[in-house]
Coordinates of C-alpha atoms and ligand atoms in Angstrom, one line a residue:
M1 CA 38.6 7.4 39.9
P2 CA 42.4 7.9 39.5
G3 CA 44.6 10.0 41.8
T4 CA 44.6 13.0 39.4
M5 CA 41.8 14.8 37.5
Q6 CA 43.9 15.1 34.3
P7 CA 43.3 11.8 32.4
T8 CA 41.0 11.6 29.4
V9 CA 38.2 9.0 29.4
G10 CA 40.0 7.2 26.5
G11 CA 43.2 7.1 28.5
C12 CA 41.3 5.7 31.5
L13 CA 39.8 2.9 29.5
A14 CA 43.0 2.1 27.6
M15 CA 44.8 1.5 30.9
N16 CA 41.6 0.3 32.8
I17 CA 42.4 2.6 35.7
H18 CA 41.4 2.1 39.3
G19 CA 40.9 4.2 42.4
K20 CA 40.8 4.1 46.2
N21 CA 37.4 2.5 45.7
H22 CA 38.7 -0.4 43.6
W23 CA 37.6 -3.1 46.0
R24 CA 34.1 -1.6 46.4
V25 CA 33.3 -0.8 42.8
G26 CA 36.0 -2.4 40.5
S27 CA 38.0 -0.8 37.8
F28 CA 37.0 1.8 35.2
G29 CA 36.3 -0.9 32.5
E30 CA 33.7 -2.5 34.8
H31 CA 31.5 0.6 34.4
V32 CA 31.6 0.7 30.6
I33 CA 28.4 -0.3 28.9
G34 CA 29.9 -0.1 25.4
F35 CA 32.3 1.8 23.2
T36 CA 33.1 2.5 19.5
A37 CA 36.6 2.3 18.3
L38 CA 38.7 2.9 15.2
L39 CA 40.9 -0.2 14.8
G40 CA 44.4 -0.1 13.4
N41 CA 43.0 -1.8 10.2
G42 CA 40.7 1.2 9.6
E43 CA 37.5 -0.6 10.7
I44 CA 35.2 1.2 13.1
V45 CA 33.7 -1.3 15.6
S46 CA 31.0 -1.1 18.2
C47 CA 31.4 -3.3 21.2
D48 CA 29.5 -4.0 24.4
K49 CA 29.8 -6.5 27.2
N50 CA 28.0 -9.2 25.2
D51 CA 30.1 -8.9 22.1
S52 CA 31.2 -12.2 20.7
S53 CA 34.4 -11.0 19.1
G54 CA 36.2 -10.7 22.5
L55 CA 37.2 -7.2 21.6
F56 CA 35.4 -5.7 24.7
H57 CA 37.4 -8.0 26.9
S58 CA 40.7 -7.4 25.1
M59 CA 40.6 -3.7 24.2
I60 CA 40.0 -2.5 27.7
G61 CA 43.3 -2.4 29.4
S62 CA 45.5 -3.3 26.4
F63 CA 47.2 0.1 26.4
G64 CA 45.9 1.4 23.1
M65 CA 47.5 -1.4 21.1
L66 CA 44.4 -2.6 19.2
G67 CA 42.6 0.7 18.3
C68 CA 41.5 4.1 19.4
F69 CA 38.3 4.6 21.5
L70 CA 36.0 7.0 19.8
T71 CA 33.0 7.0 22.1
I72 CA 32.5 5.4 25.5
T73 CA 29.2 4.8 27.2
L74 CA 29.6 4.7 31.0
Q75 CA 27.2 3.6 33.7
L76 CA 27.5 6.4 36.3
K77 CA 26.5 6.1 39.9
K78 CA 24.3 8.7 41.6
V79 CA 25.8 10.2 44.8
N80 CA 23.9 12.6 47.0
S81 CA 26.8 14.8 47.8
D82 CA 30.2 15.9 46.3
S83 CA 31.8 15.4 49.7
V84 CA 32.9 12.5 51.9
E85 CA 33.3 11.8 55.6
V86 CA 36.9 10.8 56.1
S87 CA 38.1 8.7 59.1
S88 CA 41.8 8.6 59.9
L89 CA 43.3 5.5 61.6
S90 CA 46.8 5.0 62.6
A91 CA 48.6 1.7 62.0
S92 CA 51.8 0.6 63.7
N93 CA 53.2 -1.8 61.1
F94 CA 52.3 -3.7 57.9
D95 CA 50.2 -6.3 59.7
D96 CA 48.2 -3.6 61.2
L97 CA 48.0 -1.4 58.1
L98 CA 46.8 -4.3 55.8
M99 CA 44.4 -5.6 58.4
I100 CA 42.7 -2.2 58.8
I101 CA 42.6 -1.7 55.0
D102 CA 41.0 -5.1 54.6
Q103 CA 38.5 -4.6 57.4
K104 CA 37.5 -1.3 55.9
K105 CA 37.3 -2.4 52.3
G106 CA 33.5 -2.1 52.3
C107 CA 33.8 1.7 52.7
D108 CA 33.3 3.9 49.6
Y109 CA 37.0 4.6 49.6
V110 CA 40.0 3.3 51.5
V111 CA 43.7 4.1 51.2
G112 CA 46.8 3.6 53.3
W113 CA 49.6 6.2 53.5
L114 CA 53.0 4.6 54.4
D115 CA 55.8 5.9 56.5
C116 CA 58.5 4.6 54.0
V117 CA 61.3 5.4 56.5
A118 CA 60.2 3.1 59.3
S119 CA 62.1 -0.2 59.5
D120 CA 62.3 -3.4 61.6
A121 CA 59.3 -3.9 64.0
I122 CA 57.6 -0.8 62.8
I123 CA 58.1 -1.3 59.1
G124 CA 54.9 -0.5 57.2
R125 CA 53.5 1.8 59.8
G126 CA 51.2 4.5 58.4
V127 CA 47.8 6.0 58.3
V128 CA 44.6 4.6 56.8
H129 CA 42.0 7.0 55.4
T130 CA 38.5 5.7 54.8
A131 CA 35.8 7.7 53.2
M132 CA 32.0 7.5 52.9
Y133 CA 29.7 9.6 50.7
L134 CA 27.8 12.2 52.7
E135 CA 24.0 12.3 52.5
A136 CA 22.3 15.2 50.7
V137 CA 21.1 16.8 54.0
E138 CA 24.8 17.3 55.0
Y139 CA 25.6 18.6 51.6
E140 CA 23.0 21.4 51.9
N141 CA 24.6 22.7 55.0
D142 CA 28.0 22.8 53.4
N143 CA 29.6 25.8 51.8
L144 CA 29.8 24.6 48.1
I145 CA 31.1 27.8 46.6
T146 CA 34.4 27.9 48.4
R147 CA 34.8 24.1 48.5
Y148 CA 37.3 23.8 45.6
D149 CA 39.0 27.2 46.0
L150 CA 42.6 27.2 47.0
P151 CA 43.6 29.9 49.5
D152 CA 45.4 32.8 47.8
K153 CA 48.4 32.5 50.0
L154 CA 50.1 30.1 52.4
F155 CA 51.7 32.3 55.0
L156 CA 53.1 35.0 52.7
L157 CA 53.7 32.7 49.7
P158 CA 51.2 32.9 46.8
Y159 CA 49.6 29.5 46.4
K160 CA 50.8 29.1 42.8
Y161 CA 54.4 29.0 44.2
I162 CA 53.6 26.4 46.9
W163 CA 55.6 23.8 44.8
I164 CA 58.7 25.7 46.0
I165 CA 58.1 24.4 49.5
L166 CA 57.8 20.9 48.2
K167 CA 61.0 21.4 46.3
L168 CA 62.8 22.4 49.5
F169 CA 62.1 18.9 50.8
N170 CA 63.2 17.2 47.6
H171 CA 66.3 15.4 49.0
H172 CA 67.0 12.3 51.2
I173 CA 66.5 14.0 54.5
G174 CA 63.5 15.9 53.2
Y175 CA 61.8 12.6 52.3
K176 CA 62.4 11.3 55.8
I177 CA 60.8 14.4 57.3
I178 CA 57.8 14.2 55.0
N179 CA 57.2 10.5 55.8
M180 CA 57.6 11.0 59.5
L181 CA 55.4 14.1 59.5
R182 CA 52.7 12.3 57.7
F183 CA 52.8 9.4 60.2
Y184 CA 52.9 11.4 63.4
S185 CA 50.2 13.8 62.2
G186 CA 48.1 10.7 61.4
K187 CA 48.9 9.3 64.8
L188 CA 47.8 12.5 66.6
R189 CA 44.6 12.4 64.6
H190 CA 43.9 8.7 65.2
K191 CA 40.1 8.1 64.9
H192 CA 39.6 11.7 63.9
I193 CA 36.6 12.2 61.5
F194 CA 36.3 15.1 59.1
N195 CA 34.5 16.1 55.9
Q196 CA 36.4 16.6 52.7
S197 CA 35.3 17.3 49.1
L198 CA 35.7 14.3 46.8
V199 CA 38.2 16.3 44.8
Q200 CA 40.4 17.0 47.8
F201 CA 40.2 13.4 48.9
N202 CA 41.1 11.9 45.5
F203 CA 43.3 14.4 43.8
L204 CA 46.1 15.1 46.3
L205 CA 48.8 16.4 44.0
D206 CA 46.4 18.4 41.8
Y207 CA 46.0 20.6 44.9
I208 CA 49.6 21.8 44.5
P209 CA 49.6 23.9 41.3
N210 CA 52.7 23.1 39.1
W211 CA 53.6 20.3 41.5
K212 CA 55.8 18.7 38.8
R213 CA 58.2 21.6 39.0
A214 CA 59.2 20.4 42.5
F215 CA 60.8 17.3 40.9
M216 CA 62.6 19.1 38.1
P217 CA 65.0 18.5 36.4
G218 CA 65.1 14.7 37.0
G219 CA 61.3 14.1 37.4
L220 CA 59.8 11.3 39.3
V221 CA 58.9 7.7 38.8
Q222 CA 56.4 5.5 40.5
Y223 CA 56.8 1.8 41.3
Q224 CA 53.5 0.1 41.7
C225 CA 53.1 -3.7 42.2
F226 CA 50.0 -5.8 42.9
V227 CA 50.5 -8.7 45.3
P228 CA 48.1 -11.6 46.3
F229 CA 46.5 -11.1 49.7
D230 CA 48.5 -13.8 51.6
D231 CA 51.9 -12.7 50.4
A232 CA 51.4 -8.9 50.7
I233 CA 53.0 -8.4 54.1
D234 CA 56.2 -10.4 53.2
V235 CA 56.5 -8.8 49.8
F236 CA 55.9 -5.3 50.9
T237 CA 58.4 -5.7 53.8
N238 CA 61.0 -7.0 51.4
I239 CA 60.4 -4.1 49.1
I240 CA 60.8 -1.4 51.7
N241 CA 63.9 -3.2 53.1
S242 CA 65.4 -3.3 49.6
C243 CA 64.8 0.5 49.3
H244 CA 66.6 1.0 52.6
Q245 CA 69.5 -1.2 51.5
Y246 CA 69.8 1.0 48.4
K247 CA 69.5 4.1 50.5
I248 CA 66.7 5.3 48.2
I249 CA 63.7 6.5 50.2
P250 CA 60.4 6.9 48.4
Y251 CA 58.9 10.2 49.3
L252 CA 55.4 8.8 49.1
G253 CA 54.0 5.3 49.6
V254 CA 50.4 4.3 49.1
V255 CA 48.6 1.0 49.7
K256 CA 45.2 0.0 48.2
R257 CA 43.0 -3.1 48.3
H258 CA 42.1 -4.7 45.0
R259 CA 39.9 -7.4 43.5
N260 CA 40.1 -9.6 40.3
D261 CA 38.6 -8.7 36.9
D262 CA 38.4 -10.7 33.7
F263 CA 40.0 -8.3 31.2
L264 CA 42.7 -9.8 29.0
I265 CA 45.5 -7.5 30.2
S266 CA 45.0 -6.7 33.9
C267 CA 47.0 -5.9 36.9
N268 CA 44.1 -6.5 39.2
L269 CA 44.0 -9.4 41.7
D270 CA 42.5 -10.2 45.1
G271 CA 45.1 -8.5 47.2
F272 CA 46.9 -5.2 47.7
S273 CA 48.9 -2.8 45.7
M274 CA 51.8 -0.7 46.9
A275 CA 52.8 2.4 45.0
L276 CA 56.1 4.1 45.8
D277 CA 57.1 7.5 44.4
F278 CA 60.8 8.2 43.8
S279 CA 62.4 11.5 42.9
V280 CA 64.9 11.0 40.1
T281 CA 68.2 12.8 39.7
E282 CA 71.0 12.2 37.2
K283 CA 73.0 10.6 40.1
N284 CA 70.3 8.1 41.3
R285 CA 68.6 7.3 37.9
D286 CA 70.5 4.1 37.2
R287 CA 70.4 2.9 40.8
I288 CA 66.6 3.4 40.9
S289 CA 66.3 1.4 37.8
Q290 CA 68.5 -1.3 39.3
L291 CA 66.4 -1.3 42.5
M292 CA 63.1 -1.6 40.5
S293 CA 64.4 -4.6 38.6
E294 CA 65.2 -6.3 42.0
L295 CA 61.8 -5.4 43.3
D296 CA 60.3 -6.9 40.1
E297 CA 61.8 -10.3 41.0
I298 CA 60.3 -10.2 44.5
V299 CA 56.9 -9.4 43.0
I300 CA 57.1 -12.1 40.3
D301 CA 58.2 -14.8 42.8
A302 CA 55.0 -14.1 44.7
G303 CA 52.8 -14.3 41.7
G304 CA 52.3 -10.5 41.7
R305 CA 51.4 -8.2 38.8
F306 CA 52.2 -4.8 37.4
Y307 CA 50.3 -1.8 36.2
F308 CA 51.6 -0.5 32.8
A309 CA 50.2 3.0 33.3
K310 CA 52.7 3.5 36.1
D311 CA 55.6 1.6 34.7
S312 CA 58.9 2.9 33.3
N313 CA 61.2 0.0 33.9
L314 CA 59.7 -3.4 33.2
S315 CA 61.8 -5.7 31.0
P316 CA 60.3 -7.9 28.4
D317 CA 61.2 -11.0 30.4
T318 CA 59.5 -9.7 33.6
T319 CA 56.4 -8.7 31.5
R320 CA 56.3 -12.2 30.0
S321 CA 56.6 -13.8 33.5
F322 CA 53.7 -11.6 34.7
L323 CA 51.3 -12.0 31.7
K324 CA 52.1 -15.6 30.8
K325 CA 52.3 -17.1 27.3
K326 CA 48.6 -17.7 26.7
V327 CA 47.6 -14.1 27.4
I328 CA 50.5 -12.7 25.3
Q329 CA 49.6 -15.1 22.4
E330 CA 46.0 -13.9 22.6
L331 CA 47.1 -10.3 22.5
I332 CA 49.4 -11.0 19.5
N333 CA 46.5 -12.7 17.6
K334 CA 44.2 -9.8 18.3
K335 CA 46.9 -7.3 17.3
Q336 CA 47.4 -9.1 14.0
D337 CA 43.6 -9.0 13.3
C338 CA 43.0 -5.4 14.4
D339 CA 46.3 -3.7 13.5
P340 CA 48.0 -5.8 10.8
Y341 CA 50.4 -3.0 9.8
N342 CA 51.5 -2.3 13.3
L343 CA 50.4 1.3 13.2
L344 CA 49.7 1.5 16.9
Q345 CA 53.0 1.5 18.9
T346 CA 54.3 3.3 22.0
N347 CA 57.6 3.5 23.8
L348 CA 55.9 1.4 26.5
S349 CA 54.8 -1.3 24.1
R350 CA 58.1 -1.5 22.3
R351 CA 59.9 -1.8 25.6
I352 CA 57.7 -4.4 27.4
L353 CA 56.5 -6.6 24.6
P354 CA 58.6 -6.2 21.4
E355 CA 57.0 -9.4 20.0
L356 CA 53.8 -7.4 19.6
H357 CA 55.4 -5.5 16.8
R358 CA 57.1 -8.2 14.8
Ligands
FAD401 C1 49.5 12.1 39.7 C2 48.9 10.9 39.0 C3 48.1 10.0 39.8 C4 47.6 8.9 39.2 N1 46.8 8.1 39.9 C5 46.2 7.0 39.4 C6 45.4 6.1 40.2 O1 45.1 6.4 41.3 N2 44.9 5.0 39.6 C7 45.1 4.7 38.3 O2 44.6 3.7 37.8 N3 45.9 5.5 37.5 C8 46.5 6.6 38.1 N4 47.3 7.4 37.3 C9 47.6 7.0 35.9 C10 46.6 7.5 34.9 O3 45.3 7.4 35.4 C11 46.7 6.7 33.6 O4 48.0 6.8 33.2 C12 45.8 7.2 32.5 O5 45.8 6.2 31.5 C13 46.2 8.5 32.0 O6 45.2 8.9 31.0 P1 45.6 9.9 29.8 O7 44.3 10.4 29.2 O8 46.5 11.0 30.3 O9 46.3 9.0 28.8 P2 47.7 9.0 28.1 O10 48.8 9.0 29.2 O11 47.8 10.0 27.1 O12 47.8 7.6 27.5 C14 47.8 6.4 28.3 C15 47.6 5.2 27.3 O13 46.3 5.2 26.8 C16 46.3 5.1 25.4 N5 45.2 5.9 25.0 C17 44.9 7.2 25.3 N6 43.8 7.6 24.7 C18 43.3 6.5 24.0 C19 42.1 6.3 23.2 N7 41.2 7.3 23.0 N8 41.9 5.1 22.7 C20 42.9 4.1 22.9 N9 44.0 4.3 23.6 C21 44.2 5.5 24.2 C22 47.7 5.7 25.0 O14 48.1 5.2 23.8 C23 48.6 5.2 26.1 O15 49.0 3.9 25.9 C24 47.8 8.6 37.8 C25 48.7 9.4 37.1 C26 49.2 10.6 37.7 C27 50.1 11.5 36.8

């Protein structure tokens, strides 16, 4: 389950998306029984987990480079309720945050919200939210009809203009305020338990209609890296310190627990990911790009990985260091078989792996 309700099923499989339940249930591709796809060579193929061609294993996650998914058969899971019971736990630094997330990884969902402003001894402080599906009996007592409705107004402002409030905080001091408010409200609600709809728990930004307008005209970029368990504290600390040195504060920082999978192209590993959202302006665009390239080196040195769905900056060299020769060669071989005329290309693929299109 991604952090927005907008993606298509094809897009989810092409990027092999994950959610706040990645440790517990794995990535999207792990729930696929089979699919049909139109390859770049015009052939329509049908694949399942046991297929001997290796296409199942290589098409899932390979960012649409081999073919287009036409139909996807998913193994769904029955839940008794559309709501979850959420627990809020405050963490005083990265050691604490990652320890709580790891201890709670057996919950249906677990996610850490960072205070990206904190430094030194309190760097990495934040709030962990865990969630468990509610049982049917609790569901029956709940008010289903109003569950997804947004209020008409917040104070006097119609809800559809709520992005304007977000925009008022779209500057350096605003990010500091947002980060600190998130941390202190979490601290006040330490061990607080409350019910939330699944939609509300998972799709934070979708709850702000037109949220993208708050970041106009520059837009936003996210930096997400995946780091092995033992290196996560050091790597994440270095990353936040680098942001501070550049004086570029992420307005949102999210940490999740992950596990390995065996798809050809995969960001997943036994460890943690940290996703940092940066608001872009004409003035800071180049510096953010420079910062991200520095962060890439920290991640690569620790044997970390990247998630192409969120990437806007990876260089071919960094991509090669992450994927390694053997995997890239296997992808190139598959590409030559499935799409010999190079019909399937994107700005992403041309930037990160130009050799795929030679
Ligand atoms: C606010 C927000 C929150 C997000 N949160 C998460 C999250 O928590 N976890 C997560 O994993 N991701 C997250 N994402 C990323 C998102 O889930 C992925 O980018 C997803 O791939 C988008 O799906 P889409 O249908 O919009 O695909 P597009 O963006 O249109 O395409 C994505 C890629 O998939 C390929 N593709 C699309 N359809 C097909 C098809 N039918 N066959 C073959 N290839 C295809 C495209 O060529 C492209 O390379 C988030 C994105 C946003 C904007």
